[in-house]
Amino acid sequence: MLRALALLLTLAAAPVLAQSDRVALEWNKWLEAQGNPPGVLVFMIGDSPLLAQDSGYDPDLAVPVASLSKGITALCAAALVDEGLMAWDDPLNRWIEGGGPITLGELVTHTSGLWPDQTQGAMAEWRGDTARRWQEVTARALDRPRQEGTRGQYRYNNENYAVLGLVIEEVAGDWYDKACAPRVLAPLGITTARLSPEYGGYGPWGGWQMSIRDYARLMRGAFARMDPRDTPSADLGGGVHYGLGMLFRTSRDTANHWHFGALCFKDAGLGAFAVNWAGKYTLVAAYGACVDGDAMVALDAALARAVFAD
């Protein structure tokens, strides 16, 4: 009887173990295809961590998360909305002089019409400098004689989140990171997050660092439990939307959330990827390489194969 019970328990555990092994295998194959840069991956089912793969980066040590920082900024803005301190339909000029009629909801969904993205060339110059650049970026974006984007249409632009970071400071009456840490990070038990000494000047749009295990806590604790239809979003077509710093697709009563981050320079590059599928499966990865769009798609597909092969 005991032997039969032990066999049943082993068989019950086998699919989870196999799934975790497949994730590790696909992750290592993808890293090899990129030239074996250092990396790290964390895999969770629900609240249970199944895998913390050290491929050169420690899962518990902080690494830059690039544009995954936008998720923190958006959640921080949402917290201020929930507190009744601001509203998504607030015009920007309520909080920033000369801000005009752009709404906070348009900023968070990249539908403000701000364009071009002038952070792209400047970030290389700001690397290694922790001066907070979002006020400078905001002034430059709002002072343009003419915006080349179309208000109401999605166009991904770091400037939107730079402006949103400045609004957060105005509304909260505190520095951006000091306002967001107790609202977004501390409630989830995240302890490793701070603005990066190398990229912290990018703050609201790309300046955070934290352990990948902690970012998995963020994905699980915030996005996996969220119905993104209750917050501002932009329709990108094909069932894909952009919401609070994340892309998402809804299916029945659940949503998939995902986003890539990348910082690419002539002498260095890094990237990060976070996804939650069906409110259940959370994977977060970081790697020390600048990869192209095809490689990003390949990573997403490889991890999906590993998770859903059963």
PDB file of C-alpha atoms in Angstrom:
ATOM      1  CA  MET A   1       0.000   0.000   0.000  1.00  0.00           C
ATOM      2  CA  LEU A   2       2.796   2.419   0.934  1.00  0.00           C
ATOM      3  CA  ARG A   3       4.684   1.538  -2.251  1.00  0.00           C
ATOM      4  CA  ALA A   4       1.551   2.173  -4.332  1.00  0.00           C
ATOM      5  CA  LEU A   5       1.015   5.539  -2.615  1.00  0.00           C
ATOM      6  CA  ALA A   6       4.640   6.512  -3.248  1.00  0.00           C
ATOM      7  CA  LEU A   7       4.247   5.598  -6.929  1.00  0.00           C
ATOM      8  CA  LEU A   8       1.095   7.705  -7.231  1.00  0.00           C
ATOM      9  CA  LEU A   9       2.825  10.686  -5.630  1.00  0.00           C
ATOM     10  CA  THR A  10       5.773  10.296  -7.996  1.00  0.00           C
ATOM     11  CA  LEU A  11       3.492  10.157 -11.016  1.00  0.00           C
ATOM     12  CA  ALA A  12       1.568  13.217  -9.808  1.00  0.00           C
ATOM     13  CA  ALA A  13       4.806  15.212  -9.447  1.00  0.00           C
ATOM     14  CA  ALA A  14       6.278  14.078 -12.768  1.00  0.00           C
ATOM     15  CA  PRO A  15       4.519  16.590 -15.101  1.00  0.00           C
ATOM     16  CA  VAL A  16       5.675  19.566 -12.986  1.00  0.00           C
ATOM     17  CA  LEU A  17       9.244  18.314 -12.901  1.00  0.00           C
ATOM     18  CA  ALA A  18       9.199  17.615 -16.633  1.00  0.00           C
ATOM     19  CA  GLN A  19       7.787  21.061 -17.322  1.00  0.00           C
ATOM     20  CA  SER A  20      10.508  22.740 -15.272  1.00  0.00           C
ATOM     21  CA  ASP A  21      13.171  20.678 -17.013  1.00  0.00           C
ATOM     22  CA  ARG A  22      11.792  21.658 -20.417  1.00  0.00           C
ATOM     23  CA  VAL A  23      11.885  25.360 -19.485  1.00  0.00           C
ATOM     24  CA  ALA A  24      15.532  25.058 -18.424  1.00  0.00           C
ATOM     25  CA  LEU A  25      16.406  23.205 -21.622  1.00  0.00           C
ATOM     26  CA  GLU A  26      14.719  25.712 -23.937  1.00  0.00           C
ATOM     27  CA  TRP A  27      16.261  28.624 -22.041  1.00  0.00           C
ATOM     28  CA  ASN A  28      19.766  27.182 -22.358  1.00  0.00           C
ATOM     29  CA  LYS A  29      19.257  26.474 -26.074  1.00  0.00           C
ATOM     30  CA  TRP A  30      18.126  30.059 -26.626  1.00  0.00           C
ATOM     31  CA  LEU A  31      21.125  31.467 -24.738  1.00  0.00           C
ATOM     32  CA  GLU A  32      23.434  29.289 -26.829  1.00  0.00           C
ATOM     33  CA  ALA A  33      21.847  30.655 -30.031  1.00  0.00           C
ATOM     34  CA  GLN A  34      22.652  34.188 -28.795  1.00  0.00           C
ATOM     35  CA  GLY A  35      26.325  33.343 -28.188  1.00  0.00           C
ATOM     36  CA  ASN A  36      25.986  32.243 -24.545  1.00  0.00           C
ATOM     37  CA  PRO A  37      25.692  35.603 -22.778  1.00  0.00           C
ATOM     38  CA  PRO A  38      25.210  35.468 -19.006  1.00  0.00           C
ATOM     39  CA  GLY A  39      21.589  35.153 -18.001  1.00  0.00           C
ATOM     40  CA  VAL A  40      19.024  34.171 -15.407  1.00  0.00           C
ATOM     41  CA  LEU A  41      15.488  32.787 -15.553  1.00  0.00           C
ATOM     42  CA  VAL A  42      12.809  32.288 -12.889  1.00  0.00           C
ATOM     43  CA  PHE A  43       9.718  30.133 -13.465  1.00  0.00           C
ATOM     44  CA  MET A  44       6.682  30.028 -11.168  1.00  0.00           C
ATOM     45  CA  ILE A  45       3.322  28.289 -11.231  1.00  0.00           C
ATOM     46  CA  GLY A  46       0.927  30.296  -9.121  1.00  0.00           C
ATOM     47  CA  ASP A  47       2.859  31.356  -6.035  1.00  0.00           C
ATOM     48  CA  SER A  48       5.189  28.349  -6.189  1.00  0.00           C
ATOM     49  CA  PRO A  49       8.716  28.868  -7.557  1.00  0.00           C
ATOM     50  CA  LEU A  50       9.741  25.883  -9.690  1.00  0.00           C
ATOM     51  CA  LEU A  51      12.974  27.044 -11.277  1.00  0.00           C
ATOM     52  CA  ALA A  52      15.634  29.678 -10.645  1.00  0.00           C
ATOM     53  CA  GLN A  53      18.209  29.079 -13.367  1.00  0.00           C
ATOM     54  CA  ASP A  54      21.578  30.749 -12.761  1.00  0.00           C
ATOM     55  CA  SER A  55      23.188  30.980 -16.210  1.00  0.00           C
ATOM     56  CA  GLY A  56      25.765  33.518 -15.130  1.00  0.00           C
ATOM     57  CA  TYR A  57      23.482  35.860 -13.161  1.00  0.00           C
ATOM     58  CA  ASP A  58      22.314  35.100  -9.616  1.00  0.00           C
ATOM     59  CA  PRO A  59      18.478  35.025  -9.411  1.00  0.00           C
ATOM     60  CA  ASP A  60      18.673  36.912  -6.111  1.00  0.00           C
ATOM     61  CA  LEU A  61      21.025  39.714  -7.193  1.00  0.00           C
ATOM     62  CA  ALA A  62      19.743  42.895  -8.838  1.00  0.00           C
ATOM     63  CA  VAL A  63      20.150  43.315 -12.600  1.00  0.00           C
ATOM     64  CA  PRO A  64      18.881  46.131 -14.850  1.00  0.00           C
ATOM     65  CA  VAL A  65      15.406  45.402 -16.233  1.00  0.00           C
ATOM     66  CA  ALA A  66      15.345  48.145 -18.913  1.00  0.00           C
ATOM     67  CA  SER A  67      11.810  48.798 -20.216  1.00  0.00           C
ATOM     68  CA  LEU A  68      10.279  46.397 -17.715  1.00  0.00           C
ATOM     69  CA  SER A  69      10.631  49.505 -15.521  1.00  0.00           C
ATOM     70  CA  LYS A  70       7.518  50.846 -17.255  1.00  0.00           C
ATOM     71  CA  GLY A  71       5.418  48.273 -15.430  1.00  0.00           C
ATOM     72  CA  ILE A  72       6.513  49.771 -12.103  1.00  0.00           C
ATOM     73  CA  THR A  73       5.713  53.303 -13.284  1.00  0.00           C
ATOM     74  CA  ALA A  74       2.271  52.334 -14.563  1.00  0.00           C
ATOM     75  CA  LEU A  75       1.381  50.450 -11.391  1.00  0.00           C
ATOM     76  CA  CYS A  76       2.538  53.450  -9.358  1.00  0.00           C
ATOM     77  CA  ALA A  77       0.309  55.763 -11.392  1.00  0.00           C
ATOM     78  CA  ALA A  78      -2.585  53.325 -10.949  1.00  0.00           C
ATOM     79  CA  ALA A  79      -2.033  53.383  -7.177  1.00  0.00           C
ATOM     80  CA  LEU A  80      -2.296  57.192  -7.163  1.00  0.00           C
ATOM     81  CA  VAL A  81      -5.519  56.917  -9.169  1.00  0.00           C
ATOM     82  CA  ASP A  82      -6.886  54.392  -6.661  1.00  0.00           C
ATOM     83  CA  GLU A  83      -5.972  56.770  -3.833  1.00  0.00           C
ATOM     84  CA  GLY A  84      -8.053  59.470  -5.505  1.00  0.00           C
ATOM     85  CA  LEU A  85      -5.068  61.777  -5.954  1.00  0.00           C
ATOM     86  CA  MET A  86      -5.354  61.899  -9.754  1.00  0.00           C
ATOM     87  CA  ALA A  87      -7.486  60.439 -12.551  1.00  0.00           C
ATOM     88  CA  TRP A  88      -6.646  58.805 -15.875  1.00  0.00           C
ATOM     89  CA  ASP A  89      -8.660  61.445 -17.715  1.00  0.00           C
ATOM     90  CA  ASP A  90      -6.808  64.319 -16.040  1.00  0.00           C
ATOM     91  CA  PRO A  91      -5.315  66.626 -18.683  1.00  0.00           C
ATOM     92  CA  LEU A  92      -1.581  66.960 -18.373  1.00  0.00           C
ATOM     93  CA  ASN A  93      -1.820  70.719 -17.870  1.00  0.00           C
ATOM     94  CA  ARG A  94      -3.530  70.069 -14.518  1.00  0.00           C
ATOM     95  CA  TRP A  95      -0.182  68.841 -13.205  1.00  0.00           C
ATOM     96  CA  ILE A  96       2.484  70.326 -15.491  1.00  0.00           C
ATOM     97  CA  GLU A  97       2.410  73.896 -16.760  1.00  0.00           C
ATOM     98  CA  GLY A  98       2.100  73.921 -20.526  1.00  0.00           C
ATOM     99  CA  GLY A  99       1.229  70.224 -20.611  1.00  0.00           C
ATOM    100  CA  GLY A 100      -1.816  70.722 -22.797  1.00  0.00           C
ATOM    101  CA  PRO A 101      -4.854  68.432 -23.137  1.00  0.00           C
ATOM    102  CA  ILE A 102      -2.989  65.091 -23.313  1.00  0.00           C
ATOM    103  CA  THR A 103      -4.450  62.818 -20.625  1.00  0.00           C
ATOM    104  CA  LEU A 104      -2.611  60.631 -18.153  1.00  0.00           C
ATOM    105  CA  GLY A 105      -4.365  57.623 -19.667  1.00  0.00           C
ATOM    106  CA  GLU A 106      -2.896  58.521 -23.055  1.00  0.00           C
ATOM    107  CA  LEU A 107       0.587  58.738 -21.573  1.00  0.00           C
ATOM    108  CA  VAL A 108       0.410  55.307 -19.946  1.00  0.00           C
ATOM    109  CA  THR A 109      -0.828  53.694 -23.190  1.00  0.00           C
ATOM    110  CA  HIS A 110       1.528  55.517 -25.602  1.00  0.00           C
ATOM    111  CA  THR A 111      -1.374  57.208 -27.391  1.00  0.00           C
ATOM    112  CA  SER A 112      -0.442  60.805 -26.522  1.00  0.00           C
ATOM    113  CA  GLY A 113       0.871  61.722 -29.989  1.00  0.00           C
ATOM    114  CA  LEU A 114       4.298  62.632 -28.596  1.00  0.00           C
ATOM    115  CA  TRP A 115       6.918  61.902 -31.275  1.00  0.00           C
ATOM    116  CA  PRO A 116       9.787  61.506 -32.100  1.00  0.00           C
ATOM    117  CA  ASP A 117      11.336  59.662 -29.181  1.00  0.00           C
ATOM    118  CA  GLN A 118      14.338  61.838 -28.419  1.00  0.00           C
ATOM    119  CA  THR A 119      15.520  59.638 -25.556  1.00  0.00           C
ATOM    120  CA  GLN A 120      16.915  57.108 -28.017  1.00  0.00           C
ATOM    121  CA  GLY A 121      20.025  59.023 -28.999  1.00  0.00           C
ATOM    122  CA  ALA A 122      20.490  60.691 -25.623  1.00  0.00           C
ATOM    123  CA  MET A 123      20.513  57.543 -23.468  1.00  0.00           C
ATOM    124  CA  ALA A 124      24.019  56.599 -24.567  1.00  0.00           C
ATOM    125  CA  GLU A 125      25.258  59.971 -23.286  1.00  0.00           C
ATOM    126  CA  TRP A 126      23.392  59.552 -19.979  1.00  0.00           C
ATOM    127  CA  ARG A 127      24.681  56.053 -19.289  1.00  0.00           C
ATOM    128  CA  GLY A 128      26.573  55.889 -16.009  1.00  0.00           C
ATOM    129  CA  ASP A 129      25.111  59.224 -14.890  1.00  0.00           C
ATOM    130  CA  THR A 130      22.401  58.977 -12.229  1.00  0.00           C
ATOM    131  CA  ALA A 131      21.069  62.505 -12.835  1.00  0.00           C
ATOM    132  CA  ARG A 132      17.284  62.234 -13.099  1.00  0.00           C
ATOM    133  CA  ARG A 133      16.554  62.942 -16.742  1.00  0.00           C
ATOM    134  CA  TRP A 134      12.748  62.770 -16.814  1.00  0.00           C
ATOM    135  CA  GLN A 135      12.262  66.477 -16.179  1.00  0.00           C
ATOM    136  CA  GLU A 136      14.639  67.285 -19.047  1.00  0.00           C
ATOM    137  CA  VAL A 137      12.921  64.766 -21.327  1.00  0.00           C
ATOM    138  CA  THR A 138       9.504  66.169 -20.436  1.00  0.00           C
ATOM    139  CA  ALA A 139      10.548  69.741 -21.205  1.00  0.00           C
ATOM    140  CA  ARG A 140      12.046  68.718 -24.543  1.00  0.00           C
ATOM    141  CA  ALA A 141       8.999  66.657 -25.527  1.00  0.00           C
ATOM    142  CA  LEU A 142       6.423  69.297 -24.612  1.00  0.00           C
ATOM    143  CA  ASP A 143       8.412  72.189 -26.112  1.00  0.00           C
ATOM    144  CA  ARG A 144       8.500  70.688 -29.614  1.00  0.00           C
ATOM    145  CA  PRO A 145       6.852  73.092 -32.050  1.00  0.00           C
ATOM    146  CA  ARG A 146       4.940  70.212 -33.642  1.00  0.00           C
ATOM    147  CA  GLN A 147       4.378  66.597 -32.584  1.00  0.00           C
ATOM    148  CA  GLU A 148       4.838  64.078 -35.382  1.00  0.00           C
ATOM    149  CA  GLY A 149       2.619  61.457 -33.768  1.00  0.00           C
ATOM    150  CA  THR A 150      -1.165  61.291 -33.867  1.00  0.00           C
ATOM    151  CA  ARG A 151      -3.014  61.656 -30.619  1.00  0.00           C
ATOM    152  CA  GLY A 152      -5.162  58.597 -29.963  1.00  0.00           C
ATOM    153  CA  GLN A 153      -2.919  56.254 -31.976  1.00  0.00           C
ATOM    154  CA  TYR A 154      -0.456  53.881 -30.285  1.00  0.00           C
ATOM    155  CA  ARG A 155       3.221  54.696 -30.818  1.00  0.00           C
ATOM    156  CA  TYR A 156       5.695  53.372 -28.280  1.00  0.00           C
ATOM    157  CA  ASN A 157       7.746  56.267 -26.944  1.00  0.00           C
ATOM    158  CA  ASN A 158       9.870  56.447 -23.784  1.00  0.00           C
ATOM    159  CA  GLU A 159       8.914  60.118 -23.463  1.00  0.00           C
ATOM    160  CA  ASN A 160       5.393  59.156 -22.395  1.00  0.00           C
ATOM    161  CA  TYR A 161       6.740  57.445 -19.293  1.00  0.00           C
ATOM    162  CA  ALA A 162       9.253  60.199 -18.591  1.00  0.00           C
ATOM    163  CA  VAL A 163       6.348  62.653 -18.471  1.00  0.00           C
ATOM    164  CA  LEU A 164       4.307  60.229 -16.364  1.00  0.00           C
ATOM    165  CA  GLY A 165       7.210  59.953 -13.910  1.00  0.00           C
ATOM    166  CA  LEU A 166       7.232  63.725 -13.497  1.00  0.00           C
ATOM    167  CA  VAL A 167       3.469  63.736 -12.932  1.00  0.00           C
ATOM    168  CA  ILE A 168       3.901  61.076 -10.236  1.00  0.00           C
ATOM    169  CA  GLU A 169       6.359  63.367  -8.464  1.00  0.00           C
ATOM    170  CA  GLU A 170       3.983  66.323  -8.688  1.00  0.00           C
ATOM    171  CA  VAL A 171       0.997  64.338  -7.415  1.00  0.00           C
ATOM    172  CA  ALA A 172       2.805  62.393  -4.682  1.00  0.00           C
ATOM    173  CA  GLY A 173       5.007  65.283  -3.571  1.00  0.00           C
ATOM    174  CA  ASP A 174       8.089  63.072  -3.540  1.00  0.00           C
ATOM    175  CA  TRP A 175      10.816  61.737  -5.799  1.00  0.00           C
ATOM    176  CA  TYR A 176       9.514  59.258  -8.367  1.00  0.00           C
ATOM    177  CA  ASP A 177      11.241  56.188  -6.891  1.00  0.00           C
ATOM    178  CA  LYS A 178      10.425  57.197  -3.313  1.00  0.00           C
ATOM    179  CA  ALA A 179       6.773  57.569  -4.269  1.00  0.00           C
ATOM    180  CA  CYS A 180       6.576  54.237  -6.103  1.00  0.00           C
ATOM    181  CA  ALA A 181       8.527  51.891  -3.828  1.00  0.00           C
ATOM    182  CA  PRO A 182       5.988  51.848  -0.960  1.00  0.00           C
ATOM    183  CA  ARG A 183       3.010  51.756  -3.332  1.00  0.00           C
ATOM    184  CA  VAL A 184       4.172  49.034  -5.728  1.00  0.00           C
ATOM    185  CA  LEU A 185       7.204  47.138  -4.430  1.00  0.00           C
ATOM    186  CA  ALA A 186       7.071  46.940  -0.641  1.00  0.00           C
ATOM    187  CA  PRO A 187       3.556  45.408  -0.498  1.00  0.00           C
ATOM    188  CA  LEU A 188       4.836  42.496  -2.613  1.00  0.00           C
ATOM    189  CA  GLY A 189       7.890  41.878  -0.421  1.00  0.00           C
ATOM    190  CA  ILE A 190      10.287  43.167  -3.078  1.00  0.00           C
ATOM    191  CA  THR A 191      13.553  44.239  -1.447  1.00  0.00           C
ATOM    192  CA  THR A 192      16.175  44.405  -4.210  1.00  0.00           C
ATOM    193  CA  ALA A 193      14.604  47.119  -6.391  1.00  0.00           C
ATOM    194  CA  ARG A 194      16.256  50.521  -6.805  1.00  0.00           C
ATOM    195  CA  LEU A 195      17.311  52.852  -9.594  1.00  0.00           C
ATOM    196  CA  SER A 196      20.395  51.449 -11.292  1.00  0.00           C
ATOM    197  CA  PRO A 197      23.748  53.203 -10.786  1.00  0.00           C
ATOM    198  CA  GLU A 198      24.410  52.679 -14.498  1.00  0.00           C
ATOM    199  CA  TYR A 199      20.987  53.415 -16.000  1.00  0.00           C
ATOM    200  CA  GLY A 200      19.069  55.115 -13.172  1.00  0.00           C
ATOM    201  CA  GLY A 201      18.836  58.368 -15.098  1.00  0.00           C
ATOM    202  CA  TYR A 202      16.252  56.649 -17.311  1.00  0.00           C
ATOM    203  CA  GLY A 203      14.064  56.147 -14.225  1.00  0.00           C
ATOM    204  CA  PRO A 204      10.385  55.809 -15.156  1.00  0.00           C
ATOM    205  CA  TRP A 205      10.971  54.348 -18.613  1.00  0.00           C
ATOM    206  CA  GLY A 206      14.032  52.150 -18.103  1.00  0.00           C
ATOM    207  CA  GLY A 207      16.068  52.850 -14.979  1.00  0.00           C
ATOM    208  CA  TRP A 208      15.171  50.166 -12.447  1.00  0.00           C
ATOM    209  CA  GLN A 209      17.207  47.192 -11.356  1.00  0.00           C
ATOM    210  CA  MET A 210      16.068  44.301  -9.180  1.00  0.00           C
ATOM    211  CA  SER A 211      16.559  40.586  -8.813  1.00  0.00           C
ATOM    212  CA  ILE A 212      14.734  38.482 -11.362  1.00  0.00           C
ATOM    213  CA  ARG A 213      13.128  36.554  -8.524  1.00  0.00           C
ATOM    214  CA  ASP A 214      11.702  39.851  -7.282  1.00  0.00           C
ATOM    215  CA  TYR A 215      10.423  40.830 -10.728  1.00  0.00           C
ATOM    216  CA  ALA A 216       8.665  37.462 -10.879  1.00  0.00           C
ATOM    217  CA  ARG A 217       6.980  38.442  -7.595  1.00  0.00           C
ATOM    218  CA  LEU A 218       5.861  41.666  -9.281  1.00  0.00           C
ATOM    219  CA  MET A 219       4.421  39.830 -12.273  1.00  0.00           C
ATOM    220  CA  ARG A 220       2.635  37.340 -10.044  1.00  0.00           C
ATOM    221  CA  GLY A 221       1.487  39.767  -7.367  1.00  0.00           C
ATOM    222  CA  ALA A 222       0.333  42.591  -9.639  1.00  0.00           C
ATOM    223  CA  PHE A 223      -0.247  41.620 -13.258  1.00  0.00           C
ATOM    224  CA  ALA A 224      -1.380  38.004 -12.882  1.00  0.00           C
ATOM    225  CA  ARG A 225      -4.188  39.118 -10.584  1.00  0.00           C
ATOM    226  CA  MET A 226      -5.226  42.081 -12.745  1.00  0.00           C
ATOM    227  CA  ASP A 227      -8.077  42.397 -15.196  1.00  0.00           C
ATOM    228  CA  PRO A 228      -6.437  44.830 -17.659  1.00  0.00           C
ATOM    229  CA  ARG A 229      -9.829  45.734 -19.127  1.00  0.00           C
ATOM    230  CA  ASP A 230     -10.447  47.795 -15.991  1.00  0.00           C
ATOM    231  CA  THR A 231      -7.587  50.204 -16.761  1.00  0.00           C
ATOM    232  CA  PRO A 232      -6.568  52.295 -19.810  1.00  0.00           C
ATOM    233  CA  SER A 233      -5.405  50.338 -22.831  1.00  0.00           C
ATOM    234  CA  ALA A 234      -4.590  50.786 -26.518  1.00  0.00           C
ATOM    235  CA  ASP A 235      -5.788  48.337 -29.172  1.00  0.00           C
ATOM    236  CA  LEU A 236      -2.837  47.160 -31.288  1.00  0.00           C
ATOM    237  CA  GLY A 237      -4.909  44.773 -33.410  1.00  0.00           C
ATOM    238  CA  GLY A 238      -5.046  40.996 -33.508  1.00  0.00           C
ATOM    239  CA  GLY A 239      -6.365  40.857 -29.969  1.00  0.00           C
ATOM    240  CA  VAL A 240      -3.232  42.492 -28.522  1.00  0.00           C
ATOM    241  CA  HIS A 241      -3.465  45.568 -26.297  1.00  0.00           C
ATOM    242  CA  TYR A 242      -1.005  47.769 -24.441  1.00  0.00           C
ATOM    243  CA  GLY A 243      -2.030  48.592 -20.889  1.00  0.00           C
ATOM    244  CA  LEU A 244      -0.174  49.422 -17.695  1.00  0.00           C
ATOM    245  CA  GLY A 245       3.385  49.086 -18.984  1.00  0.00           C
ATOM    246  CA  MET A 246       2.617  45.637 -20.431  1.00  0.00           C
ATOM    247  CA  LEU A 247       1.233  44.113 -23.575  1.00  0.00           C
ATOM    248  CA  PHE A 248      -1.731  41.869 -22.938  1.00  0.00           C
ATOM    249  CA  ARG A 249      -4.237  39.583 -24.607  1.00  0.00           C
ATOM    250  CA  THR A 250      -7.458  38.519 -22.913  1.00  0.00           C
ATOM    251  CA  SER A 251      -9.021  35.084 -23.280  1.00  0.00           C
ATOM    252  CA  ARG A 252     -12.213  34.112 -21.484  1.00  0.00           C
ATOM    253  CA  ASP A 253     -11.706  35.264 -17.901  1.00  0.00           C
ATOM    254  CA  THR A 254      -7.901  35.450 -17.925  1.00  0.00           C
ATOM    255  CA  ALA A 255      -5.212  37.557 -19.568  1.00  0.00           C
ATOM    256  CA  ASN A 256      -1.676  37.020 -20.785  1.00  0.00           C
ATOM    257  CA  HIS A 257       0.736  39.853 -19.897  1.00  0.00           C
ATOM    258  CA  TRP A 258       4.204  40.231 -21.394  1.00  0.00           C
ATOM    259  CA  HIS A 259       6.945  42.717 -22.231  1.00  0.00           C
ATOM    260  CA  PHE A 260      10.552  42.847 -23.377  1.00  0.00           C
ATOM    261  CA  GLY A 261      13.174  45.341 -22.298  1.00  0.00           C
ATOM    262  CA  ALA A 262      16.401  46.180 -24.108  1.00  0.00           C
ATOM    263  CA  LEU A 263      19.293  48.589 -23.710  1.00  0.00           C
ATOM    264  CA  CYS A 264      21.658  48.526 -26.675  1.00  0.00           C
ATOM    265  CA  PHE A 265      24.908  50.466 -27.002  1.00  0.00           C
ATOM    266  CA  LYS A 266      27.943  50.149 -29.238  1.00  0.00           C
ATOM    267  CA  ASP A 267      29.987  48.426 -26.539  1.00  0.00           C
ATOM    268  CA  ALA A 268      27.310  46.712 -24.443  1.00  0.00           C
ATOM    269  CA  GLY A 269      23.779  45.436 -24.391  1.00  0.00           C
ATOM    270  CA  LEU A 270      21.288  43.807 -22.090  1.00  0.00           C
ATOM    271  CA  GLY A 271      17.730  42.620 -22.171  1.00  0.00           C
ATOM    272  CA  ALA A 272      14.890  41.274 -20.058  1.00  0.00           C
ATOM    273  CA  PHE A 273      11.631  39.433 -20.663  1.00  0.00           C
ATOM    274  CA  ALA A 274       8.625  38.960 -18.390  1.00  0.00           C
ATOM    275  CA  VAL A 275       5.445  37.015 -19.091  1.00  0.00           C
ATOM    276  CA  ASN A 276       2.457  35.675 -17.209  1.00  0.00           C
ATOM    277  CA  TRP A 277       0.219  33.249 -19.038  1.00  0.00           C
ATOM    278  CA  ALA A 278      -3.404  32.734 -18.005  1.00  0.00           C
ATOM    279  CA  GLY A 279      -2.828  34.219 -14.562  1.00  0.00           C
ATOM    280  CA  LYS A 280      -0.925  31.030 -13.682  1.00  0.00           C
ATOM    281  CA  TYR A 281       2.496  30.652 -15.303  1.00  0.00           C
ATOM    282  CA  THR A 282       5.110  33.352 -14.640  1.00  0.00           C
ATOM    283  CA  LEU A 283       8.510  33.483 -16.323  1.00  0.00           C
ATOM    284  CA  VAL A 284      11.039  36.300 -16.054  1.00  0.00           C
ATOM    285  CA  ALA A 285      14.467  36.311 -17.681  1.00  0.00           C
ATOM    286  CA  ALA A 286      17.414  38.664 -18.059  1.00  0.00           C
ATOM    287  CA  TYR A 287      20.475  38.363 -20.263  1.00  0.00           C
ATOM    288  CA  GLY A 288      23.644  40.292 -20.980  1.00  0.00           C
ATOM    289  CA  ALA A 289      23.138  40.835 -24.702  1.00  0.00           C
ATOM    290  CA  CYS A 290      21.320  43.100 -27.115  1.00  0.00           C
ATOM    291  CA  VAL A 291      19.121  40.808 -29.224  1.00  0.00           C
ATOM    292  CA  ASP A 292      16.931  41.580 -32.208  1.00  0.00           C
ATOM    293  CA  GLY A 293      13.175  41.207 -32.583  1.00  0.00           C
ATOM    294  CA  ASP A 294      13.433  37.760 -34.116  1.00  0.00           C
ATOM    295  CA  ALA A 295      15.379  36.504 -31.103  1.00  0.00           C
ATOM    296  CA  MET A 296      12.777  37.981 -28.758  1.00  0.00           C
ATOM    297  CA  VAL A 297       9.985  36.197 -30.609  1.00  0.00           C
ATOM    298  CA  ALA A 298      12.035  32.991 -30.514  1.00  0.00           C
ATOM    299  CA  LEU A 299      12.445  33.220 -26.735  1.00  0.00           C
ATOM    300  CA  ASP A 300       8.719  33.751 -26.206  1.00  0.00           C
ATOM    301  CA  ALA A 301       7.889  30.812 -28.473  1.00  0.00           C
ATOM    302  CA  ALA A 302      10.488  28.503 -26.906  1.00  0.00           C
ATOM    303  CA  LEU A 303       9.261  29.124 -23.374  1.00  0.00           C
ATOM    304  CA  ALA A 304       5.627  28.715 -24.430  1.00  0.00           C
ATOM    305  CA  ARG A 305       6.487  25.347 -26.002  1.00  0.00           C
ATOM    306  CA  ALA A 306       8.198  24.267 -22.805  1.00  0.00           C
ATOM    307  CA  VAL A 307       5.327  25.298 -20.538  1.00  0.00           C
ATOM    308  CA  PHE A 308       2.421  24.037 -22.629  1.00  0.00           C
ATOM    309  CA  ALA A 309       3.862  20.867 -24.173  1.00  0.00           C
ATOM    310  CA  ASP A 310       1.694  18.767 -21.875  1.00  0.00           C
TER     311      ASP A 310
END
